[in-house]
Short mmCIF file of C-alpha atoms in Angstrom, two decimals:
data_model
loop_
_atom_site.label_atom_id
_atom_site.label_comp_id
_atom_site.label_asym_id
_atom_site.label_seq_id
_atom_site.Cartn_x
_atom_site.Cartn_y
_atom_site.Cartn_z
CA MET A 168 4.80 -32.13 -49.98
CA MET A 169 2.67 -29.51 -48.28
CA PHE A 170 3.57 -30.25 -44.68
CA ARG A 171 6.37 -32.76 -44.92
CA GLU A 172 7.76 -31.60 -41.58
CA ILE A 173 5.35 -34.21 -40.38
CA ALA A 174 5.74 -36.75 -43.15
CA THR A 175 9.07 -38.51 -43.66
CA VAL A 176 8.04 -42.04 -42.73
CA GLN A 177 6.97 -44.65 -45.23
CA CYS A 178 3.28 -44.99 -46.10
CA ARG A 179 1.31 -47.58 -44.15
CA CYS A 180 -2.02 -47.96 -42.42
CA ILE A 181 -2.16 -49.27 -38.85
CA ARG A 182 -4.73 -49.73 -36.13
CA TRP A 183 -4.85 -46.56 -34.03
CA THR A 184 -7.08 -47.80 -31.21
CA MET A 185 -4.30 -47.27 -28.69
CA LEU A 186 -1.00 -45.39 -28.50
CA LEU A 187 1.21 -47.13 -31.04
CA ARG A 188 4.83 -47.13 -32.04
CA THR A 189 5.62 -47.16 -35.75
CA PRO A 190 9.17 -47.58 -37.09
CA VAL A 191 10.57 -44.42 -38.68
CA ILE A 192 13.04 -45.59 -41.31
CA ALA A 193 13.73 -48.49 -38.90
CA LEU A 194 15.43 -46.17 -36.42
CA GLY A 195 13.53 -43.78 -34.14
CA MET A 196 9.94 -44.44 -33.09
CA LEU A 197 6.89 -42.45 -34.18
CA PHE A 198 4.22 -42.01 -31.51
CA VAL A 199 0.65 -41.29 -32.65
CA PRO A 200 -2.37 -40.01 -30.70
CA GLY A 201 -4.60 -42.52 -28.99
CA TRP A 202 -7.99 -41.05 -30.00
CA VAL A 203 -7.31 -41.25 -33.74
CA VAL A 204 -8.91 -44.36 -35.24
CA ALA A 205 -7.77 -45.90 -38.54
CA GLN A 206 -9.20 -49.39 -38.52
CA THR A 207 -8.87 -50.28 -42.20
CA PRO A 208 -6.90 -48.94 -45.16
CA VAL A 209 -8.71 -46.58 -47.53
CA ASP A 210 -7.95 -47.17 -51.20
CA ILE A 211 -8.23 -43.62 -52.50
CA GLU A 212 -7.98 -44.76 -56.13
CA ALA A 213 -10.94 -47.14 -55.87
CA GLU A 214 -14.51 -46.08 -56.51
CA PRO A 215 -16.05 -43.79 -55.44
CA ILE A 216 -12.99 -41.71 -54.40
CA VAL A 217 -10.68 -42.12 -57.47
CA TYR A 218 -8.44 -39.36 -56.17
CA SER A 219 -6.24 -38.88 -59.25
CA ASP A 220 -9.18 -38.56 -61.69
CA THR A 221 -11.73 -36.63 -59.63
CA PRO A 222 -11.92 -32.92 -60.48
CA ALA A 223 -11.16 -30.64 -57.55
CA GLU A 224 -13.68 -28.05 -56.38
CA ASN A 225 -12.53 -25.98 -53.45
CA ARG A 226 -11.33 -22.60 -52.22
CA ILE A 227 -8.22 -22.71 -54.41
CA THR A 228 -10.02 -23.74 -57.61
CA ARG A 229 -12.38 -20.83 -57.03
CA LEU A 230 -9.37 -18.53 -56.76
CA ILE A 231 -7.99 -19.98 -59.99
CA ALA A 232 -11.27 -19.19 -61.75
CA LYS A 233 -11.22 -15.61 -60.46
CA ILE A 234 -7.64 -15.13 -61.66
CA GLN A 235 -8.43 -16.53 -65.08
CA SER A 236 -11.48 -14.33 -65.49
CA GLY A 237 -9.49 -11.23 -64.54
CA GLU A 238 -11.63 -10.63 -61.45
CA THR A 239 -8.57 -11.10 -59.23
CA VAL A 240 -4.94 -10.12 -59.82
CA LEU A 241 -2.22 -11.35 -57.47
CA GLU A 242 0.23 -8.64 -56.50
CA ALA A 243 3.84 -9.16 -55.49
CA ASP A 244 6.28 -7.35 -53.25
CA GLY A 245 10.03 -7.69 -53.10
CA ALA A 246 10.29 -9.46 -49.74
CA THR A 247 7.53 -12.06 -49.81
CA GLY A 248 6.51 -12.29 -53.46
CA TYR A 249 2.84 -13.16 -53.83
CA LEU A 250 2.40 -14.30 -50.23
CA LYS A 251 0.49 -11.30 -48.84
CA SER A 252 -1.82 -11.06 -51.84
CA LEU A 253 -2.42 -14.81 -51.78
CA LEU A 254 -3.30 -14.85 -48.08
CA ARG A 255 -5.71 -11.99 -48.60
CA GLU A 256 -7.49 -13.73 -51.50
CA LEU A 257 -7.69 -17.03 -49.60
CA GLU A 258 -8.88 -15.26 -46.40
CA VAL A 259 -5.99 -16.69 -44.39
CA PRO A 260 -4.95 -14.40 -41.49
CA SER A 261 -1.24 -13.63 -41.19
CA SER A 262 -1.67 -13.82 -37.40
CA THR A 263 -1.84 -17.62 -37.74
CA GLN A 264 1.87 -17.75 -38.58
CA THR A 265 3.74 -20.73 -37.17
CA LEU A 266 7.37 -21.45 -38.03
CA VAL A 267 9.13 -24.78 -38.51
CA PHE A 268 12.91 -25.02 -38.88
CA SER A 269 13.36 -28.79 -39.20
CA LYS A 270 14.48 -29.87 -42.67
CA THR A 271 11.38 -31.86 -43.46
CA SER A 272 9.76 -30.10 -46.40
CA MET A 273 10.08 -30.61 -50.15
CA GLN A 274 12.09 -27.36 -50.07
CA VAL A 275 14.61 -28.75 -47.61
CA ARG A 276 17.59 -26.92 -49.10
CA TYR A 277 16.06 -23.54 -48.19
CA ILE A 278 15.02 -24.35 -44.62
CA SER A 279 17.22 -23.86 -41.56
CA ARG A 280 17.10 -22.39 -38.08
CA ARG A 281 17.99 -19.05 -39.68
CA ASN A 282 15.39 -19.43 -42.43
CA PRO A 283 12.35 -21.27 -41.04
CA ARG A 284 9.30 -22.24 -43.03
CA ALA A 285 6.15 -20.24 -42.30
CA ILE A 286 2.73 -21.89 -42.23
CA TYR A 287 -0.51 -19.90 -42.31
CA PHE A 288 -4.02 -21.33 -42.08
CA ASN A 289 -7.72 -20.75 -41.76
CA ASP A 290 -10.41 -23.36 -41.09
CA ASP A 291 -9.91 -25.18 -44.40
CA THR A 292 -6.76 -23.90 -46.14
CA PHE A 293 -3.03 -24.02 -45.41
CA VAL A 294 -0.22 -21.98 -46.98
CA GLY A 295 3.49 -22.81 -46.66
CA TRP A 296 6.15 -20.19 -47.52
CA VAL A 297 9.95 -20.28 -47.24
CA ARG A 298 11.98 -17.11 -47.69
CA GLY A 299 13.97 -17.38 -50.91
CA ALA A 300 12.33 -20.63 -52.05
CA PRO A 301 10.95 -20.95 -55.59
CA VAL A 302 7.41 -22.04 -54.76
CA ILE A 303 4.62 -21.44 -52.26
CA GLU A 304 2.81 -24.59 -51.16
CA LEU A 305 -0.96 -24.67 -50.75
CA SER A 306 -3.50 -27.19 -49.58
CA THR A 307 -7.19 -27.01 -48.84
CA PHE A 308 -10.21 -29.06 -47.91
CA ASP A 309 -12.06 -30.50 -50.89
CA PRO A 310 -15.50 -32.15 -50.47
CA LYS A 311 -14.58 -35.09 -52.73
CA LEU A 312 -10.82 -35.33 -52.28
CA GLY A 313 -10.38 -34.63 -48.58
CA ALA A 314 -7.23 -32.55 -48.94
CA ALA A 315 -6.09 -31.13 -52.27
CA PHE A 316 -2.53 -29.87 -52.80
CA TYR A 317 -1.12 -27.14 -55.02
CA THR A 318 2.06 -25.19 -55.73
CA LEU A 319 2.69 -21.81 -57.29
CA ASN A 320 5.87 -19.92 -58.06
CA ALA A 321 6.76 -17.59 -55.21
CA ARG A 322 8.30 -14.91 -57.43
CA PRO A 323 7.27 -15.51 -61.03
CA GLY A 324 8.20 -13.20 -63.88
CA LEU A 325 5.57 -10.92 -65.35
CA SER A 326 4.07 -11.41 -68.79
CA SER A 327 3.40 -8.60 -71.21
CA SER A 328 -0.18 -8.48 -69.94
CA GLY A 329 1.05 -7.74 -66.41
CA PHE A 330 -0.05 -11.06 -64.97
CA PRO A 331 2.42 -13.07 -62.85
CA GLN A 332 3.64 -16.19 -64.66
CA PHE A 333 3.09 -19.47 -62.78
CA SER A 334 4.50 -22.86 -63.75
CA GLY A 335 2.30 -25.77 -64.65
CA SER A 336 -1.33 -25.71 -65.72
CA LEU A 337 -4.63 -25.06 -64.10
CA ALA A 338 -5.54 -27.63 -61.44
CA ASP A 339 -3.38 -30.36 -62.98
CA ASP A 340 0.13 -31.77 -62.91
CA SER A 341 2.79 -30.37 -65.23
CA GLN A 342 4.36 -32.45 -67.97
CA SER A 343 6.46 -35.43 -67.00
CA ASP A 344 9.69 -33.53 -67.65
CA GLY A 345 8.62 -30.83 -65.17
CA SER A 346 8.06 -28.17 -67.80
CA PRO A 347 4.88 -26.10 -67.90
CA SER A 348 2.01 -27.56 -69.90
CA ASP A 349 1.11 -25.85 -73.13
CA ASP A 350 -1.99 -23.83 -72.37
CA SER A 351 -3.81 -21.07 -74.18
CA ASN A 352 -4.07 -19.18 -70.90
CA ALA A 353 -0.33 -19.41 -70.23
CA LYS A 354 -0.06 -15.68 -69.56
CA LEU A 355 -2.54 -15.93 -66.70
CA PRO A 356 -1.49 -16.81 -63.13
CA LEU A 357 -1.73 -20.61 -63.20
CA ILE A 358 -1.62 -22.71 -60.06
CA ARG A 359 -0.51 -26.34 -60.36
CA GLN A 360 -2.35 -29.13 -58.58
CA ALA A 361 0.11 -31.63 -57.12
CA LYS A 362 -1.00 -35.19 -56.47
CA TYR A 363 1.20 -38.17 -55.79
CA GLU A 364 4.34 -36.20 -55.01
CA CYS A 365 2.31 -34.95 -52.02
CA LEU A 366 0.29 -38.07 -51.23
CA SER A 367 3.40 -40.17 -50.69
CA CYS A 368 3.60 -38.33 -47.37
CA HIS A 369 0.12 -36.85 -46.97
CA ALA A 370 -1.89 -40.05 -47.22
CA THR A 371 -0.13 -42.21 -44.63
CA SER A 372 -0.80 -43.62 -41.20
CA MET A 373 0.01 -40.18 -39.78
CA THR A 374 -2.99 -38.73 -41.65
CA GLN A 375 -5.22 -41.72 -40.82
CA GLY A 376 -4.65 -43.19 -44.26
CA VAL A 377 -6.44 -40.40 -46.16
CA PRO A 378 -5.24 -37.24 -47.92
CA GLY A 379 -4.67 -34.86 -45.04
CA HIS A 380 -2.27 -33.03 -42.73
CA VAL A 381 -0.40 -33.62 -39.52
CA VAL A 382 1.78 -31.73 -37.06
CA ARG A 383 4.90 -33.71 -36.28
CA SER A 384 7.33 -33.13 -33.43
CA VAL A 385 10.92 -34.23 -34.13
CA VAL A 386 14.35 -33.97 -32.55
CA PRO A 387 16.37 -31.59 -34.78
CA ASP A 388 20.11 -31.18 -35.07
CA PHE A 389 21.75 -27.75 -35.12
CA ASP A 390 21.27 -27.37 -38.88
CA GLY A 391 17.60 -28.41 -38.73
CA SER A 392 18.11 -31.96 -40.02
CA ILE A 393 16.23 -34.67 -38.14
CA ALA A 394 18.01 -36.89 -35.63
CA ALA A 395 16.49 -40.03 -37.16
CA GLN A 396 17.47 -42.30 -34.27
CA ARG A 397 15.39 -40.24 -31.85
CA ASP A 398 11.67 -40.63 -31.17
CA SER A 399 9.21 -38.35 -32.95
CA TYR A 400 5.55 -37.67 -32.35
CA VAL A 401 2.36 -36.90 -34.24
CA THR A 402 0.75 -34.34 -31.96
CA ASP A 403 -2.76 -33.13 -31.25
CA HIS A 404 -4.79 -31.98 -28.25
CA THR A 405 -4.19 -35.29 -26.44
CA SER A 406 -0.40 -35.11 -26.65
CA PRO A 407 1.66 -34.49 -23.50
CA PHE A 408 2.91 -30.92 -23.51
CA SER A 409 6.50 -32.16 -23.21
CA GLU A 410 6.27 -34.01 -26.55
CA ARG A 411 5.10 -31.10 -28.67
CA TRP A 412 6.71 -28.88 -31.30
CA GLY A 413 10.16 -30.37 -31.76
CA GLY A 414 11.64 -28.67 -34.83
CA TRP A 415 9.25 -25.70 -34.52
CA TYR A 416 9.75 -22.23 -33.14
CA VAL A 417 7.32 -21.41 -30.33
CA THR A 418 6.54 -17.98 -28.86
CA GLY A 419 4.33 -17.35 -25.86
CA LYS A 420 4.20 -17.93 -22.11
CA HIS A 421 3.56 -21.36 -20.59
CA GLY A 422 5.04 -21.19 -17.09
CA SER A 423 7.12 -24.13 -15.94
CA MET A 424 5.69 -26.54 -18.51
CA THR A 425 8.33 -27.66 -21.03
CA HIS A 426 8.02 -28.48 -24.71
CA MET A 427 10.46 -29.53 -27.47
CA GLY A 428 10.20 -26.31 -29.48
CA ASN A 429 13.03 -23.79 -30.09
CA ALA A 430 15.60 -26.45 -29.19
CA PHE A 431 18.14 -28.58 -31.04
CA MET A 432 20.58 -31.37 -30.22
CA LYS A 433 23.51 -30.39 -28.02
CA GLY A 434 25.98 -32.93 -26.69
CA GLY A 435 23.81 -35.81 -27.85
CA ARG A 436 20.59 -34.59 -26.24
CA LEU A 437 17.79 -32.13 -26.89
CA ASP A 438 18.53 -29.16 -24.67
CA VAL A 439 15.23 -27.52 -23.61
CA SER A 440 16.62 -25.77 -20.54
CA ALA A 441 16.37 -22.28 -22.05
CA SER A 442 13.93 -22.84 -24.91
CA GLY A 443 10.63 -21.93 -23.26
CA ASN A 444 8.58 -18.77 -22.71
CA ARG A 445 9.98 -16.91 -25.72
CA LEU A 446 8.32 -13.58 -26.45
CA SER A 447 10.08 -12.98 -29.77
CA LEU A 448 12.31 -14.79 -32.25
CA ARG A 449 14.44 -11.84 -33.25
CA ASP A 450 17.49 -13.37 -31.56
CA GLU A 451 17.09 -16.58 -33.58
CA PHE A 452 16.92 -15.19 -37.13
CA ALA A 453 16.15 -12.07 -39.12
CA THR A 454 12.38 -11.78 -38.75
CA TYR A 455 11.89 -8.62 -40.83
CA ASP A 456 10.93 -10.49 -44.02
CA TYR A 457 8.26 -12.50 -42.20
CA LEU A 458 4.72 -11.27 -41.65
CA SER A 459 5.15 -11.60 -37.89
CA PRO A 460 8.06 -12.05 -35.46
CA TYR A 461 6.07 -14.83 -33.73
CA SER A 462 5.33 -18.53 -34.02
CA ASP A 463 2.37 -18.40 -31.70
CA ILE A 464 1.87 -21.15 -29.14
CA VAL A 465 -1.93 -20.89 -29.23
CA ALA A 466 -1.94 -21.02 -33.04
CA LEU A 467 0.16 -24.18 -32.81
CA MET A 468 -2.33 -25.76 -30.39
CA VAL A 469 -5.20 -24.90 -32.72
CA LEU A 470 -3.26 -26.26 -35.72
CA GLU A 471 -2.62 -29.57 -33.95
CA HIS A 472 -6.30 -30.09 -33.23
CA GLN A 473 -7.42 -28.92 -36.66
CA THR A 474 -5.17 -31.23 -38.68
CA GLN A 475 -6.29 -34.46 -37.00
CA MET A 476 -9.94 -33.38 -36.79
CA HIS A 477 -9.91 -32.75 -40.53
CA ASN A 478 -8.34 -36.16 -41.10
CA SER A 479 -11.01 -37.85 -38.98
CA LEU A 480 -13.82 -36.13 -40.89
CA THR A 481 -12.29 -37.11 -44.23
CA ARG A 482 -11.72 -40.70 -43.17
CA ALA A 483 -15.26 -41.20 -41.87
CA ASN A 484 -16.64 -39.63 -45.02
CA PHE A 485 -14.54 -41.84 -47.31
CA LEU A 486 -15.55 -45.01 -45.46
CA VAL A 487 -19.26 -44.22 -45.66
CA ARG A 488 -19.01 -43.27 -49.33
CA ARG A 489 -17.24 -46.54 -50.07
CA GLN A 490 -19.80 -48.66 -48.24
CA VAL A 491 -22.71 -46.89 -49.93
CA ALA A 492 -21.08 -47.44 -53.34
CA GLU A 493 -20.57 -51.14 -52.63
CA HIS A 494 -24.32 -51.62 -52.17
CA ALA A 495 -25.43 -49.26 -54.92
CA GLU A 496 -26.10 -52.03 -57.44
CA SER A 497 -28.20 -54.27 -55.22
CA GLU A 498 -30.68 -54.04 -52.38
CA PRO A 499 -28.86 -54.73 -49.10
CA SER A 500 -30.22 -57.37 -46.78
CA ASP A 501 -31.72 -56.53 -43.40
CA GLU A 502 -28.57 -57.86 -41.79
CA ALA A 503 -26.40 -55.62 -43.97
CA ARG A 504 -28.57 -52.60 -43.11
CA GLU A 505 -28.26 -53.35 -39.40
CA GLU A 506 -24.50 -53.74 -39.67
CA PHE A 507 -24.20 -50.50 -41.62
CA GLY A 508 -26.27 -48.68 -38.99
CA ALA A 509 -23.95 -49.98 -36.27
CA GLN A 510 -20.93 -48.82 -38.24
CA LEU A 511 -22.43 -45.35 -38.63
CA GLN A 512 -22.77 -45.18 -34.86
CA LEU A 513 -19.11 -46.14 -34.42
CA TYR A 514 -17.97 -43.54 -36.95
CA ALA A 515 -20.13 -40.95 -35.18
CA ARG A 516 -18.74 -41.86 -31.77
CA ASP A 517 -15.16 -41.52 -32.97
CA LEU A 518 -15.87 -38.15 -34.60
CA ILE A 519 -17.55 -36.90 -31.43
CA ASP A 520 -14.47 -37.95 -29.44
CA GLY A 521 -12.47 -35.48 -31.52
CA LEU A 522 -15.15 -32.80 -31.58
CA LEU A 523 -15.45 -32.83 -27.78
CA PHE A 524 -11.69 -32.99 -27.14
CA ARG A 525 -11.84 -36.36 -25.41
CA ASP A 526 -8.62 -37.12 -23.49
CA GLU A 527 -7.32 -33.59 -23.94
CA THR A 528 -4.11 -33.07 -21.99
CA LYS A 529 -4.76 -30.84 -18.99
CA LEU A 530 -2.66 -27.68 -18.87
CA GLU A 531 -0.70 -27.47 -15.64
CA GLU A 532 -0.20 -23.72 -15.97
CA PRO A 533 -1.86 -20.95 -18.00
CA ILE A 534 -0.93 -20.34 -21.63
CA LYS A 535 -0.56 -16.85 -23.06
CA GLY A 536 0.02 -16.31 -26.75
CA SER A 537 -0.35 -13.50 -29.25
CA PHE A 538 -3.26 -11.16 -28.57
CA LEU A 539 -3.72 -10.65 -32.31
CA PHE A 540 -4.18 -14.36 -33.04
CA THR A 541 -6.56 -15.02 -30.15
CA HIS A 542 -8.55 -11.88 -30.95
CA GLU A 543 -8.88 -12.60 -34.67
CA PHE A 544 -9.66 -16.27 -34.11
CA LYS A 545 -12.41 -15.49 -31.59
CA ARG A 546 -13.85 -12.78 -33.84
CA ARG A 547 -14.63 -15.40 -36.51
CA GLY A 548 -16.95 -17.27 -34.14
CA LYS A 549 -20.74 -17.30 -34.24
CA PRO A 550 -21.98 -16.13 -30.81
CA ASP A 551 -25.14 -17.48 -29.24
CA LYS A 552 -27.81 -15.32 -27.61
CA GLN A 553 -25.60 -14.92 -24.55
CA GLY A 554 -22.55 -13.92 -26.58
CA ARG A 555 -20.75 -17.25 -26.11
CA SER A 556 -18.95 -19.03 -28.97
CA LEU A 557 -16.96 -22.18 -29.63
CA ARG A 558 -13.94 -20.02 -30.46
CA GLU A 559 -13.52 -18.65 -26.95
CA PHE A 560 -10.24 -19.73 -25.41
CA ASP A 561 -9.75 -20.97 -21.88
CA LEU A 562 -5.95 -21.51 -21.82
CA GLN A 563 -5.99 -22.08 -18.07
CA SER A 564 -6.53 -25.84 -17.92
CA ARG A 565 -7.53 -26.57 -21.55
CA ILE A 566 -7.48 -24.85 -24.91
CA PHE A 567 -11.16 -23.85 -25.32
CA LYS A 568 -13.68 -22.61 -22.78
CA TYR A 569 -16.44 -24.63 -24.44
CA PRO A 570 -14.67 -27.75 -25.72
CA CYS A 571 -16.56 -28.53 -28.89
CA SER A 572 -14.57 -28.08 -32.07
CA TYR A 573 -15.19 -24.94 -34.11
CA LEU A 574 -14.84 -27.24 -37.16
CA ILE A 575 -18.42 -28.36 -36.56
CA ASP A 576 -19.21 -25.13 -38.41
CA SER A 577 -16.87 -25.69 -41.35
CA PRO A 578 -17.07 -26.97 -44.93
CA ALA A 579 -15.48 -30.25 -43.82
CA PHE A 580 -18.30 -31.02 -41.40
CA GLU A 581 -20.98 -29.53 -43.64
CA ASN A 582 -19.96 -31.93 -46.41
CA LEU A 583 -20.17 -35.11 -44.34
CA HIS A 584 -22.16 -37.82 -46.11
CA PRO A 585 -25.93 -37.22 -45.64
CA LEU A 586 -26.28 -40.64 -44.02
CA LEU A 587 -23.53 -39.89 -41.49
CA LYS A 588 -24.00 -36.26 -40.49
CA PRO A 589 -27.46 -36.60 -38.86
CA VAL A 590 -26.22 -39.62 -36.91
CA VAL A 591 -23.27 -37.58 -35.60
CA LEU A 592 -25.49 -34.66 -34.65
CA SER A 593 -28.13 -36.85 -33.02
CA ARG A 594 -25.57 -38.69 -30.92
CA LEU A 595 -23.83 -35.42 -30.03
CA GLN A 596 -27.13 -33.92 -28.91
CA ARG A 597 -27.80 -36.93 -26.67
CA VAL A 598 -24.30 -36.75 -25.21
CA LEU A 599 -24.83 -33.10 -24.33
CA THR A 600 -28.43 -33.18 -23.14
CA GLU A 601 -29.29 -36.76 -22.09
CA GLY A 602 -26.15 -37.96 -20.37
CA VAL A 603 -25.31 -40.54 -23.06
CA ASP A 604 -21.67 -41.76 -22.83
CA ALA A 605 -21.13 -39.66 -19.70
CA ASP A 606 -18.21 -41.87 -18.62
CA ARG A 607 -16.58 -41.28 -22.00
CA TYR A 608 -16.37 -37.51 -21.48
CA PRO A 609 -15.58 -36.98 -17.78
CA HIS A 610 -13.91 -33.64 -18.58
CA LEU A 611 -17.33 -32.15 -19.41
CA ASP A 612 -19.52 -31.24 -16.44
CA GLN A 613 -23.22 -30.67 -16.97
CA GLU A 614 -22.90 -26.91 -16.97
CA THR A 615 -20.37 -27.09 -19.81
CA LYS A 616 -22.47 -29.59 -21.75
CA THR A 617 -25.51 -27.35 -21.44
CA ALA A 618 -23.55 -24.32 -22.61
CA ILE A 619 -22.21 -26.19 -25.65
CA ALA A 620 -25.70 -27.45 -26.53
CA GLU A 621 -27.13 -23.93 -26.29
CA ILE A 622 -24.36 -22.52 -28.48
CA LEU A 623 -24.89 -25.22 -31.10
CA GLN A 624 -28.64 -24.69 -30.99
CA ASP A 625 -28.30 -20.95 -31.61
CA MET A 626 -25.83 -21.66 -34.42
CA GLY A 627 -28.43 -23.89 -36.05
CA VAL A 628 -26.05 -26.85 -36.06
CA LEU A 629 -28.36 -29.30 -34.31
CA GLU A 630 -31.26 -28.79 -36.72
CA GLU A 631 -30.12 -31.73 -38.83
CA ALA A 632 -29.96 -34.16 -35.92
CA ALA A 633 -31.72 -37.45 -36.72
CA SER A 634 -34.91 -38.15 -34.82
#
């Protein structure tokens, strides 16, 4: 539901230990990143996850509580409805705007090349808005659920109390016939939690088998529909530049490097000859109703990394929680303890691969995106004593100057299982300071490793490293 531009294949779990090809409706092929590991299916309805029955507790539920108490009132304007007010309350910068025109969302009838879908995000929350569509889509990181999904009416009517009227009920699905649930707080702005209508796409092999997100690159036709017989790609920082952003608008400079963005099928092929290095999208559609005339290339690169890194953190967390629950009723044997310790090391290694941008595709030419996005993104970083931060961009040969994911300082990482997080931090510290797994991270020279370690130390991240 939330980001179905990257979710039209059937649900399945596969081994992601190498670059795989998965049938997409038995026609085109879906290519997935090689660093993403999904070794076994995760039953999200089994204990201790129980996705459908576990109460959500996240950034959006906190907003719901503030609306219900009267502490916060969402305001609407004629062009974008509650979008601006919502972004402000969720602390999601409008400079993160990326635009997708492929018809791959639940609101497919409203999406076209002339009316693309806008996606905004911060470190843990995503907002999807389509001009003229009836709902705004929301999702956010949840410590127990991984990703939690919500909808709200984009332009609801106003009640006599002056509050906007939302469909559905607080943090729950509406009635089976789609009508709003009867609720004593019906005059308050109510946001509806969506579950399986989202998970049918957002808990698949593309999200590593857990509730999550993914950026998908497709081959679109002129009207934005997907050319199903053509290959598509799940993209992240390891993806070849030439395979990225099909079905998306892309603004920014990237030299002679080519990507699939801004283009559509012409004469039976995807014509990318004049689709690169766009500085504005005003010639493509009327941008005045959008919060920005851009779909920033650097924001897209950040979004690609963030979606799969979130999925990896959720998956590792779910697997550890499941294994701990399986042994909760009995004392594990020494052999079981040893095996569990070895598994923790493997989970940690795979997470560190993502954190340290292992196998990141080298940029052949410099990237230049929106100054506003890069400035605001960097400003949210925590500098060390020398003023360095994990949010500094390189954009010459790689995305970040100090390639260690900023998500190491996020709720998703903070909420890793207490048996897993110190193992991750301990191994990461040894990789950076003791030369462990040096052949696994050849893109990191010792100077860069030292800088990353010093930044993490000043951030206080390494204090929980296991002895």
